[in-house]
Short mmCIF file of C-alpha atoms in Angstrom, two decimals:
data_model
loop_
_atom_site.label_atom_id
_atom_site.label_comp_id
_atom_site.label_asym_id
_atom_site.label_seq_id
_atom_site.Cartn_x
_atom_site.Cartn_y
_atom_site.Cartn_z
CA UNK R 14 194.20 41.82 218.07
CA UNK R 15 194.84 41.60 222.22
CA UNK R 16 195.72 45.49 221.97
CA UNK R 17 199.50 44.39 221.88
CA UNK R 18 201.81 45.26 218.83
CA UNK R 19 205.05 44.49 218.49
CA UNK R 20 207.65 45.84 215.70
CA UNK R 21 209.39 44.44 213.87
CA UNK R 22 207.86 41.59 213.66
CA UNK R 23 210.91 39.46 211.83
CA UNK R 24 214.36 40.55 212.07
CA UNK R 25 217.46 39.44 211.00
CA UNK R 26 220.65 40.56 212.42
CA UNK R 27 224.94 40.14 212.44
CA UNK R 28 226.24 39.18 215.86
CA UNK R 29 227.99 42.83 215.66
CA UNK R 30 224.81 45.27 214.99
CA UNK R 31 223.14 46.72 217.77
CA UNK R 32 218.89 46.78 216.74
CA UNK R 33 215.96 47.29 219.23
CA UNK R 34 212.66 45.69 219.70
CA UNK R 35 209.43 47.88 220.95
CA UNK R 36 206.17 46.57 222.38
CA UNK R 37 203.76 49.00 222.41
CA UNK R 38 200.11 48.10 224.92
CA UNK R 39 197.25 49.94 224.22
CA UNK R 40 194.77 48.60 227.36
CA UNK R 41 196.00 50.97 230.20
CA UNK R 42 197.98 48.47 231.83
CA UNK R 43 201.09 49.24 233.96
CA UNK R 44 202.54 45.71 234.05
CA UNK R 45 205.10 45.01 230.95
CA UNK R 46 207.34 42.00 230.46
CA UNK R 47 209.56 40.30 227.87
CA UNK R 48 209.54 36.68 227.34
CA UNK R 49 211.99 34.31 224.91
CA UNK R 50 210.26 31.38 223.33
CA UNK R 51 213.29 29.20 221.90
CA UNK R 52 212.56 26.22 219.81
CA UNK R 53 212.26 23.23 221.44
CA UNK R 54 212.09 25.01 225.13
CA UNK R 55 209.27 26.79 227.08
CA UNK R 56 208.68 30.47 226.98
CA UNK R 57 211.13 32.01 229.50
CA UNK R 58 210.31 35.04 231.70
CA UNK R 59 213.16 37.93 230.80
CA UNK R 60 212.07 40.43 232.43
CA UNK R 61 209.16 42.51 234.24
CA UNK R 62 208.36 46.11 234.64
CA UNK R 63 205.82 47.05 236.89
CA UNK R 64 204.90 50.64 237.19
CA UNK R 65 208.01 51.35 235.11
CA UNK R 66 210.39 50.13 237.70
CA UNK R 67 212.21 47.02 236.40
CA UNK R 68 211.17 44.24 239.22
CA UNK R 69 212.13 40.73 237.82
CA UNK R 70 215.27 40.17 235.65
CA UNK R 71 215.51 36.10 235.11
CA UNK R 72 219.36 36.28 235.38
CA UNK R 73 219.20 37.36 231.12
CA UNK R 74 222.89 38.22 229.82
CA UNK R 75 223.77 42.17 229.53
CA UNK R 76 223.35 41.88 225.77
CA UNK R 77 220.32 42.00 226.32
CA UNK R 78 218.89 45.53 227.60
CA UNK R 79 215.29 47.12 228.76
CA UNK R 80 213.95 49.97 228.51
CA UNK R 81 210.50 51.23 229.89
CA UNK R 82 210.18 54.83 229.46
CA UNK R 83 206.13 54.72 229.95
CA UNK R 84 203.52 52.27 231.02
CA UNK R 85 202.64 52.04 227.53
CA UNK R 86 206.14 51.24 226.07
CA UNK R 87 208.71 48.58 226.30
CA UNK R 88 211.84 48.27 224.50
CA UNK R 89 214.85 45.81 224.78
CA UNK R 90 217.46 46.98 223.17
CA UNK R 91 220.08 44.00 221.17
CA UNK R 92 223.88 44.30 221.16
CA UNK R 93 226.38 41.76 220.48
CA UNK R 94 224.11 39.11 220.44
CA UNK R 95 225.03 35.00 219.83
CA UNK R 96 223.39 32.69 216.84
CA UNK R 97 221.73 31.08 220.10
CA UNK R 98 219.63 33.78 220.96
CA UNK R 99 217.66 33.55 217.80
CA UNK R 100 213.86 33.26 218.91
CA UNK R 101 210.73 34.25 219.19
CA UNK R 102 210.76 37.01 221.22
CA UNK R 103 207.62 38.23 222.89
CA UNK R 104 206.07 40.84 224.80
CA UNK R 105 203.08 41.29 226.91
CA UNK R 106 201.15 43.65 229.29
CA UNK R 107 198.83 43.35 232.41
CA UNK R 108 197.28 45.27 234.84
CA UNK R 109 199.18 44.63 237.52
CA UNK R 110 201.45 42.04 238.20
CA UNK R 111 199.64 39.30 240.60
CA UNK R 112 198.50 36.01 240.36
CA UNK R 113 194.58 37.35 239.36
CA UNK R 114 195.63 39.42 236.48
CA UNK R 115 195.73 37.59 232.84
CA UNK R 116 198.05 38.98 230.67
CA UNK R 117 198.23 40.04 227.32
CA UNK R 118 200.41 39.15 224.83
CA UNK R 119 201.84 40.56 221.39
CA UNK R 120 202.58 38.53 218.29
CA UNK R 121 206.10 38.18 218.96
CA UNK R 122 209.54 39.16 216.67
CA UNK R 123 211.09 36.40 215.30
CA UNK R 124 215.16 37.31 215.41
CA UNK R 125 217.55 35.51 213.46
CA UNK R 126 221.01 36.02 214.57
CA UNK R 127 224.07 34.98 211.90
CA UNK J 14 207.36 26.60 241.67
CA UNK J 15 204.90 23.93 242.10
CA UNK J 16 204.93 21.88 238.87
CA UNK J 17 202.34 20.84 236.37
CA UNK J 18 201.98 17.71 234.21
CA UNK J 19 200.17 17.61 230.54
CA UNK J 20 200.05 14.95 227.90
CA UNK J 21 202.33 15.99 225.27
CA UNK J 22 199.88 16.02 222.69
CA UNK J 23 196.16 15.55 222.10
CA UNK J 24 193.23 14.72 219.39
CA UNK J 25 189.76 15.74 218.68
CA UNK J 26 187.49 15.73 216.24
CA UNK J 27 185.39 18.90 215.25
CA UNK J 28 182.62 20.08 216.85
CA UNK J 29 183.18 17.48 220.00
CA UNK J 30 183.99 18.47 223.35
CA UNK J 31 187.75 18.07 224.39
CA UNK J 32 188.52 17.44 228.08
CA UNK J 33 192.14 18.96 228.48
CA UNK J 34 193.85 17.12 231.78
CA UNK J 35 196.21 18.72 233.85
CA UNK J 36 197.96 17.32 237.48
CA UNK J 37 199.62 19.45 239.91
CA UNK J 38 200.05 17.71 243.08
CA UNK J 39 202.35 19.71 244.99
CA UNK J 40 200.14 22.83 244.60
CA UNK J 41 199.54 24.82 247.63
CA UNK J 42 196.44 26.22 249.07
CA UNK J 43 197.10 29.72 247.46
CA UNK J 44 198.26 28.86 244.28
CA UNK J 45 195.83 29.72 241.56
CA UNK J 46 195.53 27.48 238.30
CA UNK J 47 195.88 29.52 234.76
CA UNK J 48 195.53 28.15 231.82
CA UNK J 49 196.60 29.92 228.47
CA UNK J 50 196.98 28.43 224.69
CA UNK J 51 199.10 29.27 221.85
CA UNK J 52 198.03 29.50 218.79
CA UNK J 53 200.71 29.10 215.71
CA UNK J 54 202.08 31.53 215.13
CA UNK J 55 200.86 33.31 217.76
CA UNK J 56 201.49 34.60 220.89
CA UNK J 57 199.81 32.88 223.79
CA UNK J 58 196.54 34.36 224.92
CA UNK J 59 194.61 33.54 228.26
CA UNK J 60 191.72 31.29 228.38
CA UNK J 61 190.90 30.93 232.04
CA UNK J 62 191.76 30.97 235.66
CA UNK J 63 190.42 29.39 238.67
CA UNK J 64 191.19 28.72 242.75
CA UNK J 65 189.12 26.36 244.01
CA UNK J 66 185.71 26.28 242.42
CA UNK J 67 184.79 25.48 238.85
CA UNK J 68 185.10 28.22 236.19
CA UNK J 69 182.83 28.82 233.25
CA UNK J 70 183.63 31.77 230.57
CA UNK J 71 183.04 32.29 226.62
CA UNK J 72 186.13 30.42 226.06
CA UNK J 73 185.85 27.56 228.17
CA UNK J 74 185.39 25.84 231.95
CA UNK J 75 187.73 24.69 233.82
CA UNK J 76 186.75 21.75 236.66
CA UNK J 77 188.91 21.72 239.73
CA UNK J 78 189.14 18.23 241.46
CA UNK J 79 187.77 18.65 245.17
CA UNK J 80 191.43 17.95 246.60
CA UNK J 81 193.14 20.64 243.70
CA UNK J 82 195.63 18.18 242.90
CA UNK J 83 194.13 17.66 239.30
CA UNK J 84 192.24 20.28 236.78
CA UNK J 85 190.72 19.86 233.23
CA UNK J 86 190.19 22.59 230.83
CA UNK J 87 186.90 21.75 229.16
CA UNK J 88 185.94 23.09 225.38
CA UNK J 89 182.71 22.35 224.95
CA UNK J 90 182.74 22.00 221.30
CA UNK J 91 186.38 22.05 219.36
CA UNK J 92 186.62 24.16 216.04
CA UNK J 93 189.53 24.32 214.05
CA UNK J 94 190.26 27.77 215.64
CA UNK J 95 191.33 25.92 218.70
CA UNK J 96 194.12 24.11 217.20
CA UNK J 97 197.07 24.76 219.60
CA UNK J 98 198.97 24.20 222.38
CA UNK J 99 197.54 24.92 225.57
CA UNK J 100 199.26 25.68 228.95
CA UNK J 101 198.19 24.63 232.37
CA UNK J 102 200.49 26.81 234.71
CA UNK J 103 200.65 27.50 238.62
CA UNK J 104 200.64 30.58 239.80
CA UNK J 105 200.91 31.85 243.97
CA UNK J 106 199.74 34.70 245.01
CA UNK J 107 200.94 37.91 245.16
CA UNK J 108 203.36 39.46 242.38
CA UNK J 109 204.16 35.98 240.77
CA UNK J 110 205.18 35.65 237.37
CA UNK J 111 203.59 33.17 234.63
CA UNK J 112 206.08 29.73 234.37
CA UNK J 113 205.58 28.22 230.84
CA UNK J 114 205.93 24.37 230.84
CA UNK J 115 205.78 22.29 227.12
CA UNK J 116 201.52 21.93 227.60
CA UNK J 117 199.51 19.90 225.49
CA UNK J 118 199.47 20.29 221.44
CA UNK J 119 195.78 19.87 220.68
CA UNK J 120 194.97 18.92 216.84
CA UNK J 121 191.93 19.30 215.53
CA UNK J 122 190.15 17.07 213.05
CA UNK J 123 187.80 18.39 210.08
#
């Protein structure tokens, strides 16, 4: 347990539904961020919310949408999505967002997209 | 970035010490060196982080060549547990984020 949780933790959607992932942190942190772990490729930064404020977005298509309505919550919302963005899809927290801080991360959804 | 290099893949055998290599010879004087590991089916988690001197912590210690062109992550004595792949990464200062590269799959050997 890293005080991370993630839901759902396996989804399968059409490339029409709209569905929505949450990470929830339970440490007091006020960094959040989403990464995408595709097989065969590194984990790619999404995006980063620091303080609520979105401050990084790693040029990630508009299908893909984030939501940060606390320190404690993150959500990315799924719309129209493509059979390539199935992955691993994981979320983690920090306190603070600089090079000293280790971050924590959840167990990840697994998306399917058909 | 500055960039990192592992070995694709290692092997130990239980209850031995592993000595986990990483080079990173463009690093610059304020970069610090993380590493993290992945477990399967996991997400990552951190082990340890270090500047310039050598790190020790529950997990691990991590050995920082004089120049800081080269590190090695150091587990002292492998269990099964630590089975995974394990991530040297760069990281400057300031509000920096965490660049994944492939790491080093570590197997462990009953």
């Amino acid at each position: 347990e890293t005080g991370v949780t993630q839901t759902p933790r396996h989804l399968v959607m059409g490339m029409t539904n709209k569905k929505s992932l949450k990470c929830e942190q339970h440490l007091g942190h006020n960094a959040m961020y989403w990464y995408k772990q595709s097989a065969k490729k590194p984990l790619e930064l999404m995006f980063v919310y620091n303080f609520k404020e979105q401050t990084e977005n790693n040029s990630v298509p508009s299908r893909f949408s984030p939501e940060c309505p606390n320190s404690s919550h993150l959500f990315l919302h799924l719309h129209t999505l493509q059979p390539e963005d199935s992955a691993l899809y994981l979320c983690a927290s920090s306190q603070g967002w600089n090079s000293g801080n280790e971050q924590f991360f959840g167990p990840g959804t697994r998306l399917t997209v058909l | 970035d500055a960039k990192t290099t592992q070995p694709n893949s290692m092997e130990s055998n239980e209850e031995e010490p592993v000595h986990l290599p990483c080079n990173h010879s463009t690093i610059s004087g304020t970069d610090y060196i993380h590493w993290y590991r992945q477990l399967p089916s996991q997400g990552p988690e951190y082990v340890i982080h270090g500047l310039t001197s050598n790190v020790n912590n529950r997990m691990a210690s991590l050995a920082i060549a004089e120049d800081r062109k080269s590190s090695t992550l150091i587990l002292h004595r492998a269990t099964l547990r630590d089975a995974a792949v394990y991530y040297c990464i760069l990281r400057g200062e300031g509000n920096t984020p965490l660049v994944f590269g492939k790491g080093t799959r570590l197997s462990v050997i009953a």
